[in-house]
Structure formats: C-alpha cells, structure tokens
CSV table of C-alpha atoms in Angstrom, one decimal:
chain,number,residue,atom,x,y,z
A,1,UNK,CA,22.7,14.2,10.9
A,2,UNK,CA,22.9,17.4,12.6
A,3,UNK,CA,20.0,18.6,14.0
A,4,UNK,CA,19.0,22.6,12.8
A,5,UNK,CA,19.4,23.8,16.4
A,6,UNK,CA,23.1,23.0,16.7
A,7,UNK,CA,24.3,24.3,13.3
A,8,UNK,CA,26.5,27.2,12.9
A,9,UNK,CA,27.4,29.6,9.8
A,10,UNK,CA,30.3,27.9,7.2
A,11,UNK,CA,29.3,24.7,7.8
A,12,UNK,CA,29.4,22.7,4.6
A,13,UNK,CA,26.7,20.4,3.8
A,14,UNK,CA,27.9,16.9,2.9
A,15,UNK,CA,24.4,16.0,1.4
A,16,UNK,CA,21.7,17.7,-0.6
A,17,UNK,CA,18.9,19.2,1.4
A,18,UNK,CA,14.9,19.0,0.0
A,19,UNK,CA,11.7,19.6,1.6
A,20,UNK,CA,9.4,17.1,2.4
A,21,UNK,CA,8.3,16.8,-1.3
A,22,UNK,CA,11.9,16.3,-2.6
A,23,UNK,CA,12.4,19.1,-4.2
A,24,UNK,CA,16.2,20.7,-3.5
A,25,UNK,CA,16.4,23.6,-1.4
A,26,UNK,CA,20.2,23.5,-1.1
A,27,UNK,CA,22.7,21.2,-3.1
A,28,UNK,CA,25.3,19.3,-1.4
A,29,UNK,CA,28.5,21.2,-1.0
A,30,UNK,CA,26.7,24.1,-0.4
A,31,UNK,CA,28.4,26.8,2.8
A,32,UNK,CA,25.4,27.7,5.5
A,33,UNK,CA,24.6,31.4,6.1
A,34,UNK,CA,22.4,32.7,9.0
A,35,UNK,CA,19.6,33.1,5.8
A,36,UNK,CA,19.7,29.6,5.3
A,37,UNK,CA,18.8,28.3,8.6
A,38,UNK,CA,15.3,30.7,8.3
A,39,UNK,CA,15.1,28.7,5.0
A,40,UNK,CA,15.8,25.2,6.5
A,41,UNK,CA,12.7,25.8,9.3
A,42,UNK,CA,10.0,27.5,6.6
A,43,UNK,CA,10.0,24.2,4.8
A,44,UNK,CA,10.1,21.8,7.8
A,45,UNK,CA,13.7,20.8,7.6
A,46,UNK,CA,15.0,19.9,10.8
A,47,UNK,CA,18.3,17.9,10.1
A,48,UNK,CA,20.7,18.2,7.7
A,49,UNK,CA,24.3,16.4,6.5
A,50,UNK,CA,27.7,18.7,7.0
A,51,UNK,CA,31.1,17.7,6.2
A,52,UNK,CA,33.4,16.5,9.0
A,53,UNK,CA,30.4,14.8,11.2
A,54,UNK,CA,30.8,11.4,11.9
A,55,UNK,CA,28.9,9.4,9.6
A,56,UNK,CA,27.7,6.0,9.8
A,57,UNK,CA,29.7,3.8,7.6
A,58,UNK,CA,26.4,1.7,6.7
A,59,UNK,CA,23.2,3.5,6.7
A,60,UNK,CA,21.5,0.5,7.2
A,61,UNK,CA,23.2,0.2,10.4
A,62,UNK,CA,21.8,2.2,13.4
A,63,UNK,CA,24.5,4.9,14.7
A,64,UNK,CA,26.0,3.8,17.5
A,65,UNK,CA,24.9,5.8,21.0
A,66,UNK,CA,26.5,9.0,21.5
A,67,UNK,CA,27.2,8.4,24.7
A,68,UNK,CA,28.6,5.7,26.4
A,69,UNK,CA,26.2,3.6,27.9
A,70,UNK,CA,26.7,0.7,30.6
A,71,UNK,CA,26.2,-2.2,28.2
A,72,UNK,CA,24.1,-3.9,30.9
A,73,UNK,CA,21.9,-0.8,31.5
A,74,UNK,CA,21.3,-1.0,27.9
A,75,UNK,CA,20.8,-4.9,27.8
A,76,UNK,CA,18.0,-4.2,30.4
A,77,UNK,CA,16.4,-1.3,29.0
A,78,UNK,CA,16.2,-3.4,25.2
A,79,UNK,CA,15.0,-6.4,27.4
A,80,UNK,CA,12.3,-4.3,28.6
A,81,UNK,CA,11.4,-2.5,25.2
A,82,UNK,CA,11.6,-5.9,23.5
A,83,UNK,CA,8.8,-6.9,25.6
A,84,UNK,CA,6.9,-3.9,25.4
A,85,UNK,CA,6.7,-4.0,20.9
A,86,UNK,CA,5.9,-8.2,21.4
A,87,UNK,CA,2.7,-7.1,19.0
A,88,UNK,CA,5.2,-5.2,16.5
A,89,UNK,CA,7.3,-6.7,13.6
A,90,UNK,CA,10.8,-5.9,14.8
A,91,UNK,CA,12.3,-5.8,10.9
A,92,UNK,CA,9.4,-3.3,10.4
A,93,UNK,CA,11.9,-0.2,9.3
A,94,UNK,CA,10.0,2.3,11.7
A,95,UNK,CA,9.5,-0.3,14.3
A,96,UNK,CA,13.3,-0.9,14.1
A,97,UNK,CA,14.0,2.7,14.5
A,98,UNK,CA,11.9,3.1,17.3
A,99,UNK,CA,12.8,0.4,19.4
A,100,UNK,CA,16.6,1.9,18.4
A,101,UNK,CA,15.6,4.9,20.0
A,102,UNK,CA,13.8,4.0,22.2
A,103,UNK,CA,16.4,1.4,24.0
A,104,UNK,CA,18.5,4.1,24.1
A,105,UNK,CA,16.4,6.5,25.4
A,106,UNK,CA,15.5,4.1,28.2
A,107,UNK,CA,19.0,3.8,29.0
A,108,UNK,CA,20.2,7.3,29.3
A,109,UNK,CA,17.7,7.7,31.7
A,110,UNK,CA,18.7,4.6,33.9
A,111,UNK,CA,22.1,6.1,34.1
B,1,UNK,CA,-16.2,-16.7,30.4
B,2,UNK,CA,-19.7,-15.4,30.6
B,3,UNK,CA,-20.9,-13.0,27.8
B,4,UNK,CA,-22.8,-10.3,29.0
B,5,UNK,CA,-25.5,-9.7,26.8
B,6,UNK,CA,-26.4,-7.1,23.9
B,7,UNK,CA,-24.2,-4.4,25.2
B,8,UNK,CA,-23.8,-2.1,22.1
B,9,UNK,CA,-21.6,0.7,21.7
B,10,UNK,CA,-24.8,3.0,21.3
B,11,UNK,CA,-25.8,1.7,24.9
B,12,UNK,CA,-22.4,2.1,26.5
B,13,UNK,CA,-22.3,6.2,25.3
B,14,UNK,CA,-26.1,6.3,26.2
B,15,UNK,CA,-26.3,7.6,30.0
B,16,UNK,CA,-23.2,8.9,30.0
B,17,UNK,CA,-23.9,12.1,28.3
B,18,UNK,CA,-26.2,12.9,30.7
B,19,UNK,CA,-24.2,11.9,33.7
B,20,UNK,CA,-21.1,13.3,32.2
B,21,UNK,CA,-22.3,16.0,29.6
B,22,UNK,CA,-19.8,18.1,28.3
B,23,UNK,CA,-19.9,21.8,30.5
B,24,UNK,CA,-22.4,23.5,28.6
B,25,UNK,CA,-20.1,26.6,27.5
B,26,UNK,CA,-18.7,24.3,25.4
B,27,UNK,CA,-21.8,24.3,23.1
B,28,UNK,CA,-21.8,27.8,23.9
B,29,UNK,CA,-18.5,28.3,22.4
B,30,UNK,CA,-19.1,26.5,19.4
B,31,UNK,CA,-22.5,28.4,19.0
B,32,UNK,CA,-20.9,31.4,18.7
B,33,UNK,CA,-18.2,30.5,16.7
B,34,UNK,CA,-20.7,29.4,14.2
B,35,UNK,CA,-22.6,32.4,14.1
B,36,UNK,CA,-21.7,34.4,11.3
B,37,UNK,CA,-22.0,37.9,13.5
B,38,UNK,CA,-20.1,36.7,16.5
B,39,UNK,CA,-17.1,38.9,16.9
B,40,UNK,CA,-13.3,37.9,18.1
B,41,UNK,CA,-14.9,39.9,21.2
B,42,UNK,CA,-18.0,37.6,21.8
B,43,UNK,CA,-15.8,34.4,21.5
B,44,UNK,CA,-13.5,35.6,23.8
B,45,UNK,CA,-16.2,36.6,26.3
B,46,UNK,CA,-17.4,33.0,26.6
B,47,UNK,CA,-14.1,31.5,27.4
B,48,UNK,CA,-13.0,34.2,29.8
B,49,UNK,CA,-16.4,33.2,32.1
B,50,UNK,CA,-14.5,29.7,33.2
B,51,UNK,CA,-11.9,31.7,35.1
B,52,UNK,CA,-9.7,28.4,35.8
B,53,UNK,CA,-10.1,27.6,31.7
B,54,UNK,CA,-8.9,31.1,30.5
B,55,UNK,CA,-5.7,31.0,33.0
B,56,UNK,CA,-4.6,27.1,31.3
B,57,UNK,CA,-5.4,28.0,27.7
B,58,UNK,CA,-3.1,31.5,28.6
B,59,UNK,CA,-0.3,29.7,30.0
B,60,UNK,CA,-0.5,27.0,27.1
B,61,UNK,CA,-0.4,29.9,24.4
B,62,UNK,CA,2.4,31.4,26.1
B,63,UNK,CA,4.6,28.4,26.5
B,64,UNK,CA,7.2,26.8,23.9
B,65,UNK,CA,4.7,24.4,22.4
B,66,UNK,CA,3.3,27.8,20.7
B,67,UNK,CA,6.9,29.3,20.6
B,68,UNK,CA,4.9,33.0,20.4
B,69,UNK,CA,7.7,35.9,21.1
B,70,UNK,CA,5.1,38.5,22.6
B,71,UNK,CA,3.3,37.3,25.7
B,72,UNK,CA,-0.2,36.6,25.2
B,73,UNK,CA,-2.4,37.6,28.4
B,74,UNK,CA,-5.5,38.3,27.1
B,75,UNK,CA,-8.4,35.1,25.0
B,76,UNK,CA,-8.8,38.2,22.7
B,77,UNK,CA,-5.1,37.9,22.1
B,78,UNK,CA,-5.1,34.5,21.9
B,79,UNK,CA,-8.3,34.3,19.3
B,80,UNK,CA,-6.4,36.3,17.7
B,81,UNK,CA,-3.1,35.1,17.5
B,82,UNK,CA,-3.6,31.2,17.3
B,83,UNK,CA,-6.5,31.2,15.6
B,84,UNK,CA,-10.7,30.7,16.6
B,85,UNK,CA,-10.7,27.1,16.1
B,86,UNK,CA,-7.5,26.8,17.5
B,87,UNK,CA,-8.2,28.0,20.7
B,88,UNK,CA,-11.4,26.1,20.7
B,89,UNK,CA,-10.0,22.9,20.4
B,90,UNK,CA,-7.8,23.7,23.5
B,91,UNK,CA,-10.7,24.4,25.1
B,92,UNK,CA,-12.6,21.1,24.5
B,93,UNK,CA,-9.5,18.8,25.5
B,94,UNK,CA,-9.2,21.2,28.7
B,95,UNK,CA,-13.0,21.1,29.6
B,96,UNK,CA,-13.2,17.1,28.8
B,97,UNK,CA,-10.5,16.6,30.8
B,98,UNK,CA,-12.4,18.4,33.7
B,99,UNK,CA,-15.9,16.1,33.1
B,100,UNK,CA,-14.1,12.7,33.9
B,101,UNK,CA,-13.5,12.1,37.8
B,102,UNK,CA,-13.9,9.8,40.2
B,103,UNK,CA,-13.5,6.7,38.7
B,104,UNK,CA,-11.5,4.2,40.9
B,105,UNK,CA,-8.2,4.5,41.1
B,106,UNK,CA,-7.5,0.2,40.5
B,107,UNK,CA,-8.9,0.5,37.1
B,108,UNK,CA,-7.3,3.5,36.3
B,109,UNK,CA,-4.9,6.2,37.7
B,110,UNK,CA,-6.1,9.2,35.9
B,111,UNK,CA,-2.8,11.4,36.0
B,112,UNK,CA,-0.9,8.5,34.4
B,113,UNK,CA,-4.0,8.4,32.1
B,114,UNK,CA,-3.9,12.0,30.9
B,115,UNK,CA,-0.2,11.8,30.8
B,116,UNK,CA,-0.4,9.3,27.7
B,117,UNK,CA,-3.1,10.8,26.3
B,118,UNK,CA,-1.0,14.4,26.4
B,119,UNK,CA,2.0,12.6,25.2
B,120,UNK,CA,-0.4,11.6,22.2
B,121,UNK,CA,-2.1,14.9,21.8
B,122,UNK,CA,2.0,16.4,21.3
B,123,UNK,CA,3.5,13.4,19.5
B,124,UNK,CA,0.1,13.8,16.8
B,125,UNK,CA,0.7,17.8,17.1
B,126,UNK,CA,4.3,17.5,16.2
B,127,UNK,CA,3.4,14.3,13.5
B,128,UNK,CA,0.8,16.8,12.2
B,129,UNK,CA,3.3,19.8,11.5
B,130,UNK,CA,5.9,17.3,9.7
B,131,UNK,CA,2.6,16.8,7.3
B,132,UNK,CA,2.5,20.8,6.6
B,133,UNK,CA,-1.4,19.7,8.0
B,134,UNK,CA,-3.2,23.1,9.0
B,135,UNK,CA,-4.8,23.7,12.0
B,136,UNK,CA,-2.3,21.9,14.8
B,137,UNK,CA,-4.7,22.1,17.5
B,138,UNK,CA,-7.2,19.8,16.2
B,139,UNK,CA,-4.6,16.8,16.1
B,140,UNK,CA,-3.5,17.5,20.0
B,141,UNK,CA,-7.1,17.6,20.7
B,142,UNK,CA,-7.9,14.3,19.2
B,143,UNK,CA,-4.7,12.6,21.0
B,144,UNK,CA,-5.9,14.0,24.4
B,145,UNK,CA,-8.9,12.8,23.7
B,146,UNK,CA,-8.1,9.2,21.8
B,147,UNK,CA,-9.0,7.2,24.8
B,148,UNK,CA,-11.7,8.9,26.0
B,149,UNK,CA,-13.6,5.8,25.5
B,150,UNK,CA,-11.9,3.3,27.8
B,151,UNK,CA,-12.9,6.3,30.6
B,152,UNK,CA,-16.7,5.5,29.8
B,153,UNK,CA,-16.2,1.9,29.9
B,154,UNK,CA,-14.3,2.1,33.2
B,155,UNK,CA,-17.7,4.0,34.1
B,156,UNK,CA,-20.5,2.0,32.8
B,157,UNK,CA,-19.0,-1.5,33.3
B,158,UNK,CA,-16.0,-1.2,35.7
B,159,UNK,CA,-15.9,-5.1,36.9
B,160,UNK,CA,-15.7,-6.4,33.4
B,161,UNK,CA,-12.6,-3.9,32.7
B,162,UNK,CA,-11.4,-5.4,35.8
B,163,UNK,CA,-11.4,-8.3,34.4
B,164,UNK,CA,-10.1,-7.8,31.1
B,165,UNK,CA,-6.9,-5.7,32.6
B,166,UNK,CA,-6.0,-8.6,35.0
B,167,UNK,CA,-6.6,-10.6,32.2
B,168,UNK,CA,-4.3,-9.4,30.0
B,169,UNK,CA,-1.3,-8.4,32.5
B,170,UNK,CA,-1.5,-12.7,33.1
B,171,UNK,CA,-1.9,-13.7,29.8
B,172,UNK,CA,0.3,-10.5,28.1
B,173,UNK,CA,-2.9,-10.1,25.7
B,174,UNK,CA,-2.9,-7.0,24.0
B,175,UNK,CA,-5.7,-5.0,25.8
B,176,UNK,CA,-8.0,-3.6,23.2
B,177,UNK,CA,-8.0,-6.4,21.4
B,178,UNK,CA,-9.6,-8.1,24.1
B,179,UNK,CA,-12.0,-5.6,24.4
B,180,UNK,CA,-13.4,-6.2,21.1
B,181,UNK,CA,-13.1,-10.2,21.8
B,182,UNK,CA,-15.3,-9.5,24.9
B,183,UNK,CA,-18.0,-7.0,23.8
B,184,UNK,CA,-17.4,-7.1,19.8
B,185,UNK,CA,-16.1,-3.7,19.6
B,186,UNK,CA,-13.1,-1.1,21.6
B,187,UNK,CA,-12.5,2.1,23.6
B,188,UNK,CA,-11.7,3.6,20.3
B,189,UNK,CA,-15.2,2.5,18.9
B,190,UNK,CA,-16.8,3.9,22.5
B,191,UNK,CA,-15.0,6.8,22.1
B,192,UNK,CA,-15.7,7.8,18.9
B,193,UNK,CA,-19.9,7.2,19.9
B,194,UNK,CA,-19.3,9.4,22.6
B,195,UNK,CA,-17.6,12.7,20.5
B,196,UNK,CA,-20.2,12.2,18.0
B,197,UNK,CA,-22.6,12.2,20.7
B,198,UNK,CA,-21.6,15.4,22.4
B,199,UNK,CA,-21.4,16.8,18.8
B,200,UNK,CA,-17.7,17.0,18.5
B,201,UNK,CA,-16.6,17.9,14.7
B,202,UNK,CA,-16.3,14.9,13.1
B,203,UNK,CA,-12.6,15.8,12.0
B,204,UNK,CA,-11.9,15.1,15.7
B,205,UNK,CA,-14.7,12.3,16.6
B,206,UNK,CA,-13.6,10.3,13.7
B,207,UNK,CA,-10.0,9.8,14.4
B,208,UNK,CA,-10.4,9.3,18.0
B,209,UNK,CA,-13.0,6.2,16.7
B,210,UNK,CA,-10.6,4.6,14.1
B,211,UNK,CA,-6.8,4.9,15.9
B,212,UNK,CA,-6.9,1.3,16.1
B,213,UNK,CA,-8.7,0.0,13.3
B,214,UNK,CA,-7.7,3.3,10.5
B,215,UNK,CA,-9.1,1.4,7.3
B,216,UNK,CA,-12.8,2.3,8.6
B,217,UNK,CA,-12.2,6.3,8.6
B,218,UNK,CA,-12.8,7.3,5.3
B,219,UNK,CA,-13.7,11.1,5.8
B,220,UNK,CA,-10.0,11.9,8.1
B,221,UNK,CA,-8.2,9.1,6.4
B,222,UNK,CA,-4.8,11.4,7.7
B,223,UNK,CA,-5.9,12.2,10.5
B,224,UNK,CA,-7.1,8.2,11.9
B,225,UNK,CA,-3.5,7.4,10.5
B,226,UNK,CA,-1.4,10.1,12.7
B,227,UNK,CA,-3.3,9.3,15.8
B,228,UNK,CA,-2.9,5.4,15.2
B,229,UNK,CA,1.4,6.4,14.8
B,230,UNK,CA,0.9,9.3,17.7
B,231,UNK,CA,-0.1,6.3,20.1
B,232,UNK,CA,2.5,3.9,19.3
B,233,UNK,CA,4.6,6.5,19.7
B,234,UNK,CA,3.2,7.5,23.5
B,235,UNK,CA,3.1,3.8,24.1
B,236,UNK,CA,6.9,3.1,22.7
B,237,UNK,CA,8.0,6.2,24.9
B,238,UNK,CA,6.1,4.8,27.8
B,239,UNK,CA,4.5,7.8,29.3
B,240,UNK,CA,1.9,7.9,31.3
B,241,UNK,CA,-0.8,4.6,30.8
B,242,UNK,CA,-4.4,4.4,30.0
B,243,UNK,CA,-4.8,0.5,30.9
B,244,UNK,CA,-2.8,-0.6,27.8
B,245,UNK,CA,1.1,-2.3,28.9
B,246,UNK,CA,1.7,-3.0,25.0
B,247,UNK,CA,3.0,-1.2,21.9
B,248,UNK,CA,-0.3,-1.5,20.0
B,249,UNK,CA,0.7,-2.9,16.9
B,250,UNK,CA,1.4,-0.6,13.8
B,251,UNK,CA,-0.9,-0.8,10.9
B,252,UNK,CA,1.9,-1.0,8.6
B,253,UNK,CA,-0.7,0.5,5.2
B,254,UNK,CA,-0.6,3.7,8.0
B,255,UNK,CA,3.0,3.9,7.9
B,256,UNK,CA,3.0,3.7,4.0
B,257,UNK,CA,0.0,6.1,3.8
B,258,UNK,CA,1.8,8.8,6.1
B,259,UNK,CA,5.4,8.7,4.3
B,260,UNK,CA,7.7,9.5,7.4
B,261,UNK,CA,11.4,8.9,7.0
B,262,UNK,CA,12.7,7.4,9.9
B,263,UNK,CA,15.0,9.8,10.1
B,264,UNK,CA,12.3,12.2,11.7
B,265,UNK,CA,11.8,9.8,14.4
B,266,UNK,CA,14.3,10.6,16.8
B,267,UNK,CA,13.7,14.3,16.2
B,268,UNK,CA,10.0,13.3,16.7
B,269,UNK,CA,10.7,12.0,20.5
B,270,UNK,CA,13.0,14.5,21.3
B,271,UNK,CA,10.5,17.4,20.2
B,272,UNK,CA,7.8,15.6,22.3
B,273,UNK,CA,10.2,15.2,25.6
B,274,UNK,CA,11.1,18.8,25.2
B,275,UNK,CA,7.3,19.8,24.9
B,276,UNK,CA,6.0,17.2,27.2
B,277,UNK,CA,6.8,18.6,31.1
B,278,UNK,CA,5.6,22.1,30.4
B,279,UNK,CA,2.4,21.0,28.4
B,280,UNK,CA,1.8,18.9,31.3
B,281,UNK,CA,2.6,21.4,34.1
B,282,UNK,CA,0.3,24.0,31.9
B,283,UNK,CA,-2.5,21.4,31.4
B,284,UNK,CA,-2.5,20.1,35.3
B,285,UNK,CA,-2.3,23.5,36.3
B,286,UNK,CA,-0.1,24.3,38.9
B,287,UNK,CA,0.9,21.2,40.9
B,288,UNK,CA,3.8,20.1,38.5
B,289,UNK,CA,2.7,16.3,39.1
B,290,UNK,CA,4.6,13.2,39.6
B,291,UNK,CA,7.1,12.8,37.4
C-alpha cells in the first residue's frame, strides 16, 4: 500500500481502487495523473496498490517493519503492548492490526 | 470492602454544576446560535469577549488539523469558514477544559489527562471523516470530553478513586469496570449526567455516556461506537492517561457496526501523531507541554 501522499504521476496501479462504498473509481492497471490524486482525496481514499511495490506475499500475514528494528527493542515494546490489550482478544482482526502497529510504533520510538 | 451507600449517578453530577458550572458565555453562545435573527456578526461577538478563547480557537482554525490555505484571523472568519456549530463545539471542549482545576495531582495529572482525551477528540475526528460523517467538530468535542466524568468523581469522592486506582494497578483490574463494581455504574455514565446536565446537545452528551457500554445509545448509535474505537485507539497508542493503564476492551458488534478495514488503521495513527503535537500546542496554549 502506498500511501496518497507519496505517489507520483505514471505510477501504475497494481489493484482496483473504490471508495468506501465499493464502487470503482479506478481499475487496476490504470496510469496516475496529477487529476487522479484530486480524485483519490474527494472520495476518502488514502492508499492505494501500484506495480513494482513490495507486496506481502500473504495478506494474512502482517508486512514486515520497514525498518530494521533491534529485535530486542521490538521484543520489549510487544511485551509491553501485550500487557497493555490483556482485556482484548488478540485474534480479533482489528485488535491484531493494532497491536501490529502498535509494537512497532513503540519500537521506532525506543530506537 | 465497604459500600458506600445510595450514591447515584444523579447525586454525583448534582453539586457539581454549581461548583463547576459551565462559564456562562457558553449558554450565551448557544442562545444566540439558536435565535433565528442572530447574525454571523452576533455569534462572533460573543466568542471574541473571552480574549484567551478567541486566540486558541484562531490558532486551531489555522493549523493543519483544518488544513485551511488562507489564514483565518478573525471568529467572523472562522464562523464563516468552518462552520457555526463547528466553531461552537471548539468552543465548549476549550471552555470545559478551563472549568476543571485543582484536583490533586495523585489521583490525576491533568496534562496527561487532556492529552488522552485530545488524542481521542483527533483519533474520533479522523474515525469520523473515514465515515464521510458531517460536522467533524462535534466528534473531537465528544473525545475531549469522553472522560469528563472520572474528573467529577475525582471531585466528589476523591478517596474512593483512590482506592479503586491502587486497586487496579495491584490487581491489573480494568479500571472502569471497577467503577461500576463499586458504585453500580462508570465515568462514562457520570459523564454523560453531567453534559445532559449542563445542557450539552445530546449528539455529544450521549456518546460521551455510552463509550463503554455503546448498546445503550440508541439516538447516536455512530457516534457511541467511534468514540468507544477513538479510545482504544488513544489507549493502544498510549498517550497521555485519564486513570485507566488498560486497552479497554473492544465491543467487537462496534467494530462490525463501524465497517473499517484494517487497512485504514495504520493510516489512522499516523494521521493522529501528525495532528496530535500541534493540536496540543494550540489547545494548551503556548507552553508546548511535556512531551
């Protein structure tokens, strides 16, 4: 996913992209303009899929960090936000997600 | 453990709105906004008599969280340009956070508490804008103002809070859960009694009474359930504190009711990080606070 801010004209999307409703605002395949950008923010689209990003190989599986990040740093930091979601059902999709993010977050900032 | 006897939510909000009443030009405000005659003019005249007031709700118009490309230095301007109610419901979360002070600092530290609350308000603002919901401002209100209620109890029965926060940082219980064990109901209950009490819209009072128990709001359904996800989202991100040292846990028919991919929630904290230092420089006016 690349985020609308860091896109640049004759990029090629590598997915379809819909509004919040589903409906398709641009098809996958699809070269960006300037015009579509304006497009992508009126209807609350703020990433998109382009050809040539790294993808993850399962979607299930969280993308691994950006960054490299001292493994124990981020053993502490999920140690930590482990403890802080006790009340929260970890295999919860959004509670998985955040506790991704979250970790990683914690991490970065450790560094 | 002793039970303290017949204390009712009602009783809890009662004294307090005379000790802590909301600054009368807020009623003012909302008088005139009412008032089918008042001009852009009249509204603006109001807010522009709290001198300190009209300088934050400036500076927050003018920063990115508004992302306006022609400075705003006037309220007229900013009536007009974000909208009456909008700039109404900046001024309520800016004038209650003025009414609460003084309440010692072992039960709460009330930067770190206005920092969660803030990180709510944006994290419900920004929720609220992946929604295509109208009127933003009503959303960050009701985070800034979600805990309100724990700040009353702190001030009608601070050694029983006492009590229950050492209790739950020995035991790890969750902390508004033991609120409601202890006096049969929560800060979100109390909180909710106090906004209706100082006549807040009920779009507002409603939410801030049901973020942790959403299946009772059945007028703001939405709104209960974004605040419910904004604070697990303040919580997960820990900023600031209000008392709480858990994720509260997530209703999971809120998560199915709001239908958020989880792909918007990494965009979700980043948006409220980015947002997050300048809203609270804005909102704490001047000093830029501990970090």
């Amino acid at each position: 996913m690349v985020h609308i801010d860091n896109l640049a004209p004759g990029m090629v999307l590598s997915r379809n992209v819909c509004d919040r409703s589903g409906r398709l605002l641009l098809p996958s395949g699809a070269e960006l303009t300037d015009k579509h950008f304006s497009i992508f923010r009126m209807w609350g689209v703020l990433e998109v899929e382009i050809v040539g990003e790294t993808i993850a190989e399962d979607p299930e599986a969280p993308p691994s960090p950006s960054t490299e990040i001292d493994p124990e740093l981020l053993a502490e930091a999920r140690a930590e936000v482990e403890r802080l979601f006790v009340y929260n059902d970890p295999d919860h999709p959004a509670i998985k997600e955040l506790m991704r993010i979250c970790t990683e977050r914690r991490a970065t900032r450790a560094a | 453990m002793l039970r303290k006897p017949q204390l009712s939510v009602e009783h809890m909000v009662e004294d307090v709105s005379t000790i802590h009443s909301l600054p009368l030009f807020y009623s003012q405000l909302s008088e005139a906004i009412d008032h089918p005659r008042s001009s852009i003019g009249d509204i603006a005249k109001i807010i522009s008599e709290d001198q300190g007031l009209t300088a934050r709700i400036l500076k927050l118009a003018n920063s990115p969280l508004f992302g306006y490309f022609s400075k705003i230095d006037t309220i007229t301007q900013a009536v007009t340009i974000i909208g009456v109610l909008q700039v109404r419901d900046l001024a309520l979360a800016l004038s209650v956070m003025d009414v609460f002070k003084g309440i010692p600092e072992d039960l709460v530290n009330m930067e770190q508490f206005w920092k969660h609350s803030i990180a709510t308000g944006l994290a419900a603002r920004t929720l609220a804008t992946s929604q295509r919901e109208a009127n933003l401002e009503r959303f960050f209100v009701a985070g800034i103002l979600h805990d309100v209620g724990r700040l009353v109890m702190y001030v009608r029965v601070p050694e029983i809070c006492l009590e229950l926060l050492e209790e739950c940082r020995s035991s790890g219980m969750i902390l508004h859960c033991a609120e409601r064990e202890r006096f049969g109901f929560d800060h979100a209950d109390v909180g909710g009694a106090l906004l209706k009490r100082w006549k807040i819209p009920p779009r507002v009072a409603e939410p801030v009474g049901t973020h942790h128990n959403c299946s009772k709001a059945d007028q703001y359904p939405r709104e209960a359930s974004i605040l419910h996800f904004a604070d697990i989202i303040a919580h997960a991100m820990q900023i600031g504190n209000s008392g709480e040292i858990f994720v509260p846990q997530l209703d999971h028919a809120v998560w199915e009711r709001l239908q958020i991919s989880c792909y918007f929630l990494p965009t979700l904290i980043k948006q409220v990080d980015t947002t997050y230092e300048q809203t609270v420089s804005v909102l704490f006016g001047g000093e830029d606070g501990a970090r």
